[in-house]
CSV table of C-alpha atoms and ligand atoms in Angstrom, one decimal:
chain,number,residue,atom,x,y,z
Y,19,UNK,CA,29.1,19.6,16.0
Y,20,UNK,CA,31.5,21.7,15.2
Y,21,UNK,CA,32.2,24.7,17.5
Y,22,UNK,CA,35.4,26.3,15.3
Y,23,UNK,CA,36.4,26.4,12.0
Y,24,UNK,CA,39.9,27.6,9.7
Y,25,UNK,CA,38.0,28.2,6.6
Y,26,UNK,CA,40.7,27.9,3.8
Y,27,UNK,CA,39.7,29.6,0.6
Y,28,UNK,CA,37.4,32.3,2.0
Y,29,UNK,CA,36.7,34.5,-0.6
Y,30,UNK,CA,35.8,32.0,-3.2
Y,31,UNK,CA,32.0,30.5,-3.8
Y,32,UNK,CA,31.8,28.0,-1.4
Y,33,UNK,CA,33.9,30.1,1.4
Y,34,UNK,CA,31.6,32.7,1.0
Y,35,UNK,CA,28.8,30.4,1.3
Y,36,UNK,CA,30.1,28.8,4.5
Y,37,UNK,CA,30.6,31.8,6.4
Y,38,UNK,CA,26.8,32.5,6.0
Y,39,UNK,CA,26.0,28.8,7.5
Y,40,UNK,CA,28.6,29.6,10.5
Y,41,UNK,CA,26.7,32.6,10.9
Y,42,UNK,CA,23.4,31.4,10.8
Y,43,UNK,CA,24.0,28.1,12.9
Y,44,UNK,CA,26.5,29.9,15.1
Y,45,UNK,CA,30.2,28.2,14.2
Y,46,UNK,CA,33.2,30.6,15.5
Y,47,UNK,CA,35.6,31.2,12.8
Y,48,UNK,CA,39.3,31.0,13.8
Y,49,UNK,CA,41.3,31.6,10.8
Y,50,UNK,CA,40.8,32.8,7.2
Y,51,UNK,CA,42.6,32.6,4.1
Y,52,UNK,CA,42.8,33.9,0.7
Y,53,UNK,CA,44.6,33.9,-2.3
Y,54,UNK,CA,44.9,37.5,-3.4
Y,55,UNK,CA,41.4,39.5,-2.1
Y,56,UNK,CA,42.6,42.4,0.1
Y,57,UNK,CA,39.5,43.8,0.2
Y,58,UNK,CA,37.2,41.0,0.7
Y,59,UNK,CA,39.3,39.4,3.1
Y,60,UNK,CA,39.4,42.6,5.1
Y,61,UNK,CA,35.7,42.8,5.2
Y,62,UNK,CA,35.5,38.9,6.8
Y,63,UNK,CA,38.4,39.5,9.3
Y,64,UNK,CA,36.2,43.0,10.3
Y,65,UNK,CA,33.0,40.7,10.4
Y,66,UNK,CA,34.5,37.7,11.8
Y,67,UNK,CA,37.2,38.4,13.9
Y,68,UNK,CA,39.5,35.4,13.4
Y,69,UNK,CA,42.9,34.7,15.3
Y,70,UNK,CA,44.7,34.6,11.8
Y,71,UNK,CA,44.2,35.6,8.3
Y,72,UNK,CA,46.5,34.5,5.6
Y,73,UNK,CA,47.2,36.1,1.8
Y,74,UNK,CA,48.9,34.0,-0.9
Y,75,UNK,CA,51.7,36.9,-1.4
Y,76,UNK,CA,53.8,38.9,1.1
Y,77,UNK,CA,52.8,42.2,-0.5
Y,78,UNK,CA,49.2,41.7,-0.3
Y,79,UNK,CA,49.6,40.6,3.6
Y,80,UNK,CA,51.4,43.6,4.9
Y,81,UNK,CA,48.5,46.0,2.9
Y,82,UNK,CA,46.0,43.8,4.6
Y,83,UNK,CA,48.2,44.3,8.1
Y,84,UNK,CA,47.9,47.8,7.4
Y,85,UNK,CA,44.4,48.1,7.1
Y,86,UNK,CA,43.8,46.1,10.1
Y,87,UNK,CA,45.7,47.7,12.4
Y,88,UNK,CA,43.0,48.5,14.6
Y,89,UNK,CA,41.5,45.0,14.7
Y,90,UNK,CA,43.5,42.2,17.2
Y,91,UNK,CA,44.5,39.3,14.2
Y,92,UNK,CA,47.6,38.0,13.3
Y,93,UNK,CA,48.2,38.3,9.4
Y,94,UNK,CA,50.7,35.5,7.7
Y,95,UNK,CA,51.2,34.8,4.1
Y,96,UNK,CA,52.4,31.9,1.7
Y,97,UNK,CA,51.9,28.2,2.2
Y,98,UNK,CA,53.6,28.8,6.1
Y,99,UNK,CA,50.7,31.0,6.7
Y,100,UNK,CA,48.0,28.3,5.5
Y,101,UNK,CA,49.7,25.0,6.8
Y,102,UNK,CA,49.6,27.3,10.2
Y,103,UNK,CA,45.8,28.0,9.4
Y,104,UNK,CA,45.3,24.6,9.0
Y,105,UNK,CA,46.7,23.3,11.8
Y,106,UNK,CA,45.3,26.1,14.3
Y,107,UNK,CA,45.0,24.8,17.6
Y,108,UNK,CA,41.8,26.4,17.9
Y,109,UNK,CA,39.9,25.1,15.3
Y,110,UNK,CA,38.3,21.7,15.5
Y,111,UNK,CA,37.4,21.5,11.7
Y,112,UNK,CA,39.4,22.5,8.8
Y,113,UNK,CA,36.9,23.7,5.8
Y,114,UNK,CA,39.0,22.9,2.6
Y,115,UNK,CA,37.4,25.6,0.3
Y,116,UNK,CA,40.9,26.4,-2.2
Y,117,UNK,CA,40.8,25.6,-5.4
Y,118,UNK,CA,42.8,22.8,-7.0
Y,119,UNK,CA,46.2,21.0,-5.8
Y,120,UNK,CA,47.1,24.0,-3.8
Y,121,UNK,CA,44.3,22.3,-1.1
Y,122,UNK,CA,46.8,19.4,-1.0
Y,123,UNK,CA,49.7,20.4,1.4
Y,124,UNK,CA,47.4,22.1,4.0
Y,125,UNK,CA,44.4,19.1,4.2
Y,126,UNK,CA,47.5,17.2,4.9
Y,127,UNK,CA,48.4,19.0,7.5
Y,128,UNK,CA,45.2,19.9,9.0
Y,129,UNK,CA,44.9,15.9,8.7
Y,130,UNK,CA,48.6,15.3,10.7
Y,131,UNK,CA,47.0,17.9,13.4
Y,132,UNK,CA,43.9,15.3,13.5
Y,133,UNK,CA,41.4,17.8,12.8
Y,134,UNK,CA,37.8,17.0,11.2
Y,135,UNK,CA,37.8,18.0,7.6
Y,136,UNK,CA,35.3,19.4,5.6
Y,137,UNK,CA,36.2,18.5,2.1
Y,138,UNK,CA,35.0,20.7,-0.8
Y,139,UNK,CA,38.4,20.7,-2.4
Y,140,UNK,CA,38.4,17.5,-4.6
Y,141,UNK,CA,41.4,18.1,-6.4
Y,142,UNK,CA,43.2,16.6,-3.3
Y,143,UNK,CA,41.2,13.7,-2.8
Y,144,UNK,CA,42.2,13.5,-6.6
Y,145,UNK,CA,45.7,13.8,-7.0
Y,146,UNK,CA,46.6,11.9,-3.6
Y,147,UNK,CA,43.1,9.6,-2.2
Y,148,UNK,CA,45.5,6.9,-1.0
Y,149,UNK,CA,47.5,9.3,0.7
Y,150,UNK,CA,45.4,11.3,2.6
Y,151,UNK,CA,43.1,8.8,3.1
Y,152,UNK,CA,45.8,6.5,4.8
Y,153,UNK,CA,47.0,9.8,6.7
Y,154,UNK,CA,43.2,9.9,7.8
Y,155,UNK,CA,42.7,6.8,9.3
Y,156,UNK,CA,46.1,6.9,11.4
Y,157,UNK,CA,45.6,10.1,12.3
Y,158,UNK,CA,41.4,9.9,13.5
Y,159,UNK,CA,41.1,12.5,11.7
Y,160,UNK,CA,37.3,12.5,9.8
Y,161,UNK,CA,36.9,13.6,6.6
Y,162,UNK,CA,33.2,15.0,5.9
Y,163,UNK,CA,32.5,15.7,2.2
Y,164,UNK,CA,30.5,19.1,1.4
Y,165,UNK,CA,30.5,18.3,-2.7
Y,166,UNK,CA,26.9,17.9,-3.0
Y,167,UNK,CA,27.3,14.7,-4.2
Y,168,UNK,CA,29.4,13.1,-2.2
Y,169,UNK,CA,27.7,14.7,1.2
Y,170,UNK,CA,24.2,12.9,-0.7
Y,171,UNK,CA,26.2,9.5,-0.5
Y,172,UNK,CA,27.5,10.0,3.4
Y,173,UNK,CA,24.0,11.0,4.4
Y,174,UNK,CA,22.6,7.5,2.2
Y,175,UNK,CA,25.3,5.5,4.1
Y,176,UNK,CA,24.4,6.4,7.7
Y,177,UNK,CA,23.6,3.6,9.3
Y,178,UNK,CA,25.6,1.0,7.1
Y,179,UNK,CA,27.8,-0.4,9.1
Y,180,UNK,CA,29.1,-2.5,6.6
Y,181,UNK,CA,30.6,-1.2,3.4
Y,182,UNK,CA,30.0,-4.8,1.7
Y,183,UNK,CA,26.5,-4.4,1.6
Y,184,UNK,CA,26.7,-1.5,-0.9
Y,185,UNK,CA,26.4,-2.9,-4.6
Y,186,UNK,CA,27.1,0.3,-6.0
Y,187,UNK,CA,27.0,4.1,-5.9
Y,188,UNK,CA,25.2,6.0,-8.6
Y,189,UNK,CA,27.0,10.0,-9.1
Y,190,UNK,CA,24.2,12.1,-10.3
Y,191,UNK,CA,25.4,14.8,-13.3
Y,192,UNK,CA,23.7,17.7,-14.2
Y,193,UNK,CA,25.2,17.5,-18.0
Y,194,UNK,CA,26.2,20.8,-18.0
Y,195,UNK,CA,25.3,23.6,-20.2
Y,196,UNK,CA,26.1,22.2,-23.1
Y,197,UNK,CA,24.1,18.5,-22.9
Y,198,UNK,CA,23.0,17.4,-25.7
Y,199,UNK,CA,25.7,18.8,-28.2
Y,200,UNK,CA,27.8,16.7,-30.3
Y,201,UNK,CA,31.9,17.2,-30.1
Y,202,UNK,CA,32.3,19.4,-33.0
Y,203,UNK,CA,29.6,21.5,-31.9
Y,204,UNK,CA,31.7,22.2,-28.9
Y,205,UNK,CA,34.9,22.7,-30.2
Y,206,UNK,CA,34.1,26.6,-30.6
Y,207,UNK,CA,32.2,27.6,-27.5
Y,208,UNK,CA,33.6,30.2,-25.7
Y,209,UNK,CA,34.2,31.2,-22.0
Y,210,UNK,CA,31.0,33.0,-21.7
Y,211,UNK,CA,28.9,30.2,-22.7
Y,212,UNK,CA,31.2,27.7,-20.6
Y,213,UNK,CA,30.5,29.7,-17.5
Y,214,UNK,CA,26.6,29.5,-17.7
Y,215,UNK,CA,25.6,26.7,-15.4
Y,216,UNK,CA,21.8,26.1,-15.7
Y,217,UNK,CA,21.9,24.9,-11.9
Y,218,UNK,CA,24.8,26.1,-9.3
Y,219,UNK,CA,26.6,29.5,-9.7
Y,220,UNK,CA,30.3,28.5,-9.0
Y,221,UNK,CA,33.7,29.5,-9.1
Y,222,UNK,CA,35.2,29.5,-12.5
Y,223,UNK,CA,37.7,26.7,-12.4
Y,224,UNK,CA,34.8,24.1,-11.4
Y,225,UNK,CA,32.1,25.6,-13.8
Y,226,UNK,CA,34.4,24.8,-16.7
Y,227,UNK,CA,34.7,21.5,-15.4
Y,228,UNK,CA,31.1,20.9,-15.5
Y,229,UNK,CA,31.0,22.0,-19.2
Y,230,UNK,CA,33.7,19.2,-19.9
Y,231,UNK,CA,32.2,16.6,-17.5
Y,232,UNK,CA,35.6,16.6,-16.1
Y,233,UNK,CA,34.0,18.2,-12.8
Y,234,UNK,CA,32.0,14.4,-12.5
Y,235,UNK,CA,35.2,12.5,-13.4
Y,236,UNK,CA,37.3,14.5,-10.9
Y,237,UNK,CA,33.9,13.2,-8.6
Y,238,UNK,CA,34.1,9.9,-9.9
Y,239,UNK,CA,37.8,9.4,-8.5
Y,240,UNK,CA,36.8,11.5,-5.5
Y,241,UNK,CA,33.7,9.2,-4.5
Y,242,UNK,CA,36.0,5.9,-4.9
Y,243,UNK,CA,39.1,7.5,-2.5
Y,244,UNK,CA,35.8,8.4,0.6
Y,245,UNK,CA,33.8,5.5,-0.2
Y,246,UNK,CA,36.5,2.8,-0.2
Y,247,UNK,CA,34.7,1.7,-4.0
Y,248,UNK,CA,36.5,0.3,-7.0
Y,249,UNK,CA,35.3,1.8,-10.2
Y,250,UNK,CA,33.3,-0.5,-11.2
Y,251,UNK,CA,30.9,0.3,-8.4
Y,252,UNK,CA,30.9,3.6,-9.0
Y,253,UNK,CA,28.2,4.9,-12.1
Y,254,UNK,CA,26.8,8.3,-13.4
Y,255,UNK,CA,23.4,9.1,-14.9
Y,256,UNK,CA,23.0,12.5,-16.0
Y,257,UNK,CA,19.9,14.0,-14.1
Y,258,UNK,CA,19.9,17.5,-15.7
Y,259,UNK,CA,17.3,19.0,-12.7
Y,260,UNK,CA,20.0,18.2,-10.2
Y,261,UNK,CA,17.0,17.4,-7.1
Y,262,UNK,CA,18.6,13.9,-6.6
Y,263,UNK,CA,22.1,14.7,-5.7
Y,264,UNK,CA,23.2,11.1,-5.6
Y,265,UNK,CA,22.5,7.6,-4.9
Y,266,UNK,CA,23.3,4.3,-3.4
Y,267,UNK,CA,22.5,0.9,-4.3
Y,268,UNK,CA,22.6,-1.8,-1.8
Y,269,UNK,CA,23.1,-5.4,-2.1
Y,270,UNK,CA,19.2,-6.1,-1.2
Y,271,UNK,CA,18.0,-3.9,-4.4
Y,272,UNK,CA,17.2,-0.9,-2.2
Y,273,UNK,CA,17.9,2.1,-3.6
Y,274,UNK,CA,18.2,5.3,-1.4
Y,275,UNK,CA,18.6,9.0,-2.3
Y,276,UNK,CA,18.7,12.1,-1.0
Y,277,UNK,CA,17.3,15.2,-2.6
Y,278,UNK,CA,16.9,18.9,-2.4
Y,279,UNK,CA,16.9,22.4,-3.6
Y,280,UNK,CA,20.5,22.5,-5.4
Y,281,UNK,CA,22.2,25.2,-3.0
Y,282,UNK,CA,25.6,24.3,-1.5
Y,283,UNK,CA,24.7,26.1,1.7
Y,284,UNK,CA,22.4,22.5,2.6
Y,285,UNK,CA,25.6,20.1,2.4
Y,286,UNK,CA,28.1,22.9,4.0
Y,287,UNK,CA,26.0,23.0,6.7
Y,288,UNK,CA,25.6,18.9,7.3
Y,289,UNK,CA,29.1,19.0,7.1
Y,290,UNK,CA,29.6,21.6,9.8
Y,291,UNK,CA,26.2,19.8,12.0
Y,292,UNK,CA,27.0,15.9,11.5
Y,293,UNK,CA,26.3,13.9,13.2
Y,294,UNK,CA,23.8,16.5,14.1
Y,295,UNK,CA,21.2,18.5,11.7
Y,296,UNK,CA,20.1,21.9,12.3
Y,297,UNK,CA,16.9,23.8,11.6
Y,298,UNK,CA,17.4,26.3,8.5
Y,299,UNK,CA,15.5,29.6,7.2
Y,300,UNK,CA,16.1,28.1,3.9
Y,301,UNK,CA,12.8,27.3,1.6
Y,302,UNK,CA,12.3,23.8,1.4
Y,303,UNK,CA,11.9,21.4,-1.5
Y,304,UNK,CA,8.4,21.5,-3.2
Y,305,UNK,CA,8.1,18.4,-5.0
Y,306,UNK,CA,4.8,19.2,-6.5
Y,307,UNK,CA,6.3,22.4,-8.3
Y,308,UNK,CA,9.7,20.6,-9.3
Y,309,UNK,CA,10.2,19.6,-12.9
Y,310,UNK,CA,9.5,16.0,-13.7
Y,311,UNK,CA,12.8,13.9,-12.4
Y,312,UNK,CA,14.6,12.3,-15.4
Y,313,UNK,CA,17.9,10.5,-15.6
Y,314,UNK,CA,20.0,9.7,-19.1
Y,315,UNK,CA,23.2,8.0,-20.0
Y,316,UNK,CA,26.3,10.6,-20.4
Y,317,UNK,CA,27.8,10.6,-23.5
Y,318,UNK,CA,31.3,9.9,-23.6
Y,319,UNK,CA,31.9,10.3,-26.9
Y,320,UNK,CA,31.3,14.4,-26.8
Y,321,UNK,CA,32.5,14.5,-23.6
Y,322,UNK,CA,35.9,12.6,-23.2
Y,323,UNK,CA,37.1,14.5,-20.2
Y,324,UNK,CA,34.7,12.0,-18.1
Y,325,UNK,CA,36.2,9.4,-19.9
Y,326,UNK,CA,39.7,9.9,-19.1
Y,327,UNK,CA,38.9,10.5,-15.8
Y,328,UNK,CA,37.3,6.7,-15.4
Y,329,UNK,CA,40.4,5.3,-17.3
Y,330,UNK,CA,42.7,7.3,-14.9
Y,331,UNK,CA,40.8,5.6,-11.8
Y,332,UNK,CA,41.2,2.2,-13.2
Y,333,UNK,CA,44.8,2.8,-13.9
Y,334,UNK,CA,45.8,4.4,-10.3
Y,335,UNK,CA,49.4,5.5,-9.5
Y,336,UNK,CA,50.1,9.2,-10.7
Y,337,UNK,CA,47.7,8.8,-13.6
Y,338,UNK,CA,45.2,10.8,-11.6
Y,339,UNK,CA,47.6,13.8,-10.4
Y,340,UNK,CA,48.6,14.0,-14.3
Y,341,UNK,CA,45.1,13.7,-15.3
Y,342,UNK,CA,44.1,17.1,-12.7
Y,343,UNK,CA,47.2,19.2,-13.2
Y,344,UNK,CA,47.0,19.2,-16.8
Y,345,UNK,CA,43.1,20.0,-16.5
Y,346,UNK,CA,43.9,22.5,-14.1
Y,347,UNK,CA,46.5,24.3,-16.8
Y,348,UNK,CA,44.3,23.8,-19.5
Y,349,UNK,CA,41.7,25.3,-17.8
Y,350,UNK,CA,43.4,28.4,-16.7
Y,351,UNK,CA,44.4,28.7,-20.4
Y,352,UNK,CA,40.8,28.5,-21.6
Y,353,UNK,CA,39.8,31.3,-19.0
Y,354,UNK,CA,43.0,33.6,-20.1
Y,355,UNK,CA,40.9,32.9,-23.7
Y,356,UNK,CA,44.5,31.8,-25.0
Y,357,UNK,CA,42.5,28.3,-26.1
Y,358,UNK,CA,39.5,26.8,-27.2
Y,359,UNK,CA,37.0,24.5,-25.6
Y,360,UNK,CA,38.0,22.0,-27.4
Y,361,UNK,CA,41.6,22.0,-26.8
Y,362,UNK,CA,41.0,21.5,-23.0
Y,363,UNK,CA,40.1,17.4,-23.6
Y,364,UNK,CA,42.9,17.5,-26.3
Y,365,UNK,CA,45.6,19.1,-24.2
Y,366,UNK,CA,44.2,16.9,-21.3
Y,367,UNK,CA,45.0,13.9,-23.3
Y,368,UNK,CA,47.9,14.7,-24.8
Y,369,UNK,CA,50.1,14.9,-20.9
Y,370,UNK,CA,48.2,11.4,-20.1
Y,371,UNK,CA,50.1,9.4,-23.3
Y,372,UNK,CA,53.6,11.4,-22.9
Y,373,UNK,CA,53.8,11.1,-18.9
Y,374,UNK,CA,54.3,7.3,-17.5
Y,375,UNK,CA,52.3,6.5,-14.3
Y,376,UNK,CA,54.2,5.9,-11.6
Y,377,UNK,CA,52.6,3.1,-9.0
Y,378,UNK,CA,52.5,3.4,-5.1
Y,379,UNK,CA,53.5,7.5,-5.0
Y,380,UNK,CA,55.0,9.5,-2.4
Y,381,UNK,CA,53.8,13.0,-2.1
Y,382,UNK,CA,56.9,14.1,-4.0
Y,383,UNK,CA,55.6,11.9,-6.9
Y,384,UNK,CA,52.4,13.4,-6.7
Y,385,UNK,CA,53.6,16.8,-7.1
Y,386,UNK,CA,56.5,15.9,-9.3
Y,387,UNK,CA,53.6,14.3,-12.0
Y,388,UNK,CA,51.3,17.3,-11.3
Y,389,UNK,CA,54.6,20.1,-12.3
Y,390,UNK,CA,55.3,17.2,-15.5
Y,391,UNK,CA,51.9,17.4,-16.6
Y,392,UNK,CA,51.4,21.3,-16.0
Y,393,UNK,CA,54.6,21.7,-18.3
Y,394,UNK,CA,53.1,19.0,-21.1
Y,395,UNK,CA,50.0,21.4,-21.6
Y,396,UNK,CA,51.9,24.7,-21.6
Y,397,UNK,CA,54.7,22.9,-24.0
Y,398,UNK,CA,51.4,21.7,-26.3
Y,399,UNK,CA,50.6,25.1,-26.8
Y,400,UNK,CA,53.8,26.2,-28.4
A,22,NAD,P1,36.7,29.7,-5.9
A,22,NAD,O1,37.5,29.8,-7.1
A,22,NAD,O2,35.3,30.2,-6.0
A,22,NAD,O3,37.6,30.1,-4.7
A,22,NAD,C1,38.6,29.3,-4.5
A,22,NAD,C2,39.1,30.1,-3.3
A,22,NAD,O4,40.5,29.4,-2.8
A,22,NAD,C3,39.0,31.1,-3.1
A,22,NAD,O5,39.2,32.0,-1.7
A,22,NAD,C4,40.6,31.4,-3.6
A,22,NAD,O6,41.2,33.2,-2.8
A,22,NAD,C5,41.7,30.7,-3.0
A,22,NAD,N1,42.6,30.1,-3.9
A,22,NAD,C6,42.7,29.9,-4.9
A,22,NAD,N2,44.2,29.5,-5.3
A,22,NAD,C7,44.6,29.6,-4.4
A,22,NAD,C8,46.2,29.2,-3.9
A,22,NAD,N3,46.8,28.6,-4.9
A,22,NAD,N4,46.7,29.4,-2.8
A,22,NAD,C9,45.4,29.6,-1.9
A,22,NAD,N5,44.1,29.8,-2.0
A,22,NAD,C10,43.8,30.0,-3.0
A,22,NAD,O7,36.2,28.5,-6.3
A,22,NAD,P2,35.0,27.3,-5.4
A,22,NAD,O8,34.1,27.1,-6.1
A,22,NAD,O9,34.4,27.7,-4.0
A,22,NAD,O10,35.5,26.0,-5.4
A,22,NAD,C11,36.5,25.6,-4.1
A,22,NAD,C12,36.5,24.4,-3.9
A,22,NAD,O11,35.4,23.5,-4.2
A,22,NAD,C13,37.3,23.3,-5.5
A,22,NAD,O12,38.1,22.4,-5.3
A,22,NAD,C14,35.9,22.9,-6.2
A,22,NAD,O13,35.7,21.8,-6.7
A,22,NAD,C15,35.1,22.7,-4.4
A,22,NAD,N6,33.4,22.4,-4.9
A,22,NAD,C16,32.9,23.8,-5.2
A,22,NAD,C17,31.4,23.7,-5.4
A,22,NAD,C18,30.7,25.3,-5.7
A,22,NAD,O14,29.6,25.1,-5.6
A,22,NAD,N7,31.5,26.3,-5.9
A,22,NAD,C19,30.7,22.7,-5.2
A,22,NAD,C20,31.5,21.3,-4.9
A,22,NAD,C21,32.8,21.8,-4.8
A,23,MG,MG1,29.5,18.6,-7.3
């Protein structure tokens, strides 16, 4: 079980819930990092007393340092600060709750320092899954998923000694706020519509990804890397109730499912207590009062992002980094209300058709693919 963590992205949805869990189960917090929220980071430092606090910009970090002059904490900034938090000697686990490809370098730094990774930041595995998994094996760093679907699969795989015994893994997908609509009905959906998720409260970027089903596409790629599965052995089913978090189908036909109330504190807690389980005050799942559990096929016509992600998973190389970079850029524009909902898949498709794939990429090739994808999306708008 984890004793002390560095928490990258502590002011976000996963970050705040991780701190709640740490308080509940008694895990120490050694480092906290955030992009720009000085107020919240100050409050978190006062409460959790880490050794190190990191913000992205120098000005914000100086402001934080000024406010915390009465507290024994080191304040750092930028990528250097983030990398230091990731490799901090006194933390045994690094929780990666940063959003986007910004999590890639710090995750690699944590792996190289031999930390256990509690991985929420799926974009890192999407862009550089092969590199990250090879590094994890080389440095003996365990990667424990926080994403609820992958935590479910990880739990259903406990006791499985040989992954060849697995026929396939089945990811469940809530379908998001626009389930059942046709592609032409989606085109003019607004930011407010997209930010209404039926079952989960999350950061803005992942909430939009849930509405386009890109989130499930990213999770499809994440699952392939985490569990060493080829794309044809990963399935996706729509399950509107978000009670079954995902399933593993074994060669003998047995299907194991992990269920629970949709609450991210459960997979966060498992990632921190693994291989143990700790008791909780959270209300248990009441099967008798839950709605009937249903399963349906996803609609790839209405939600082309899922299809594109599956195609990139097949293509390999830098294709997934292009997919992710283009999506991050397009979702950013949608959240700033510069483009409509229907343009997100169009801009991603454009980047995928214009940028050629490089196979067996280095870290530099991946970052270059990400940069080109973002540029292509920006140009697509002009
Ligand atoms: P969020 O937007 O609420 O929080 C993101 C955090 O990262 C914040 O602390 C922010 O300050 C920090 N951050 C953002 N950009 C940064 C940058 N460039 N450099 C350094 N720090 C930066 O996001 P979230 O919903 O908590 O999601 C975090 C990650 O977890 C994402 O990869 C998401 O896909 C994944 N995830 C989230 C949920 C959920 O329920 N929220 C579930 C599963 C997986
Ligand atoms: Mg998920």
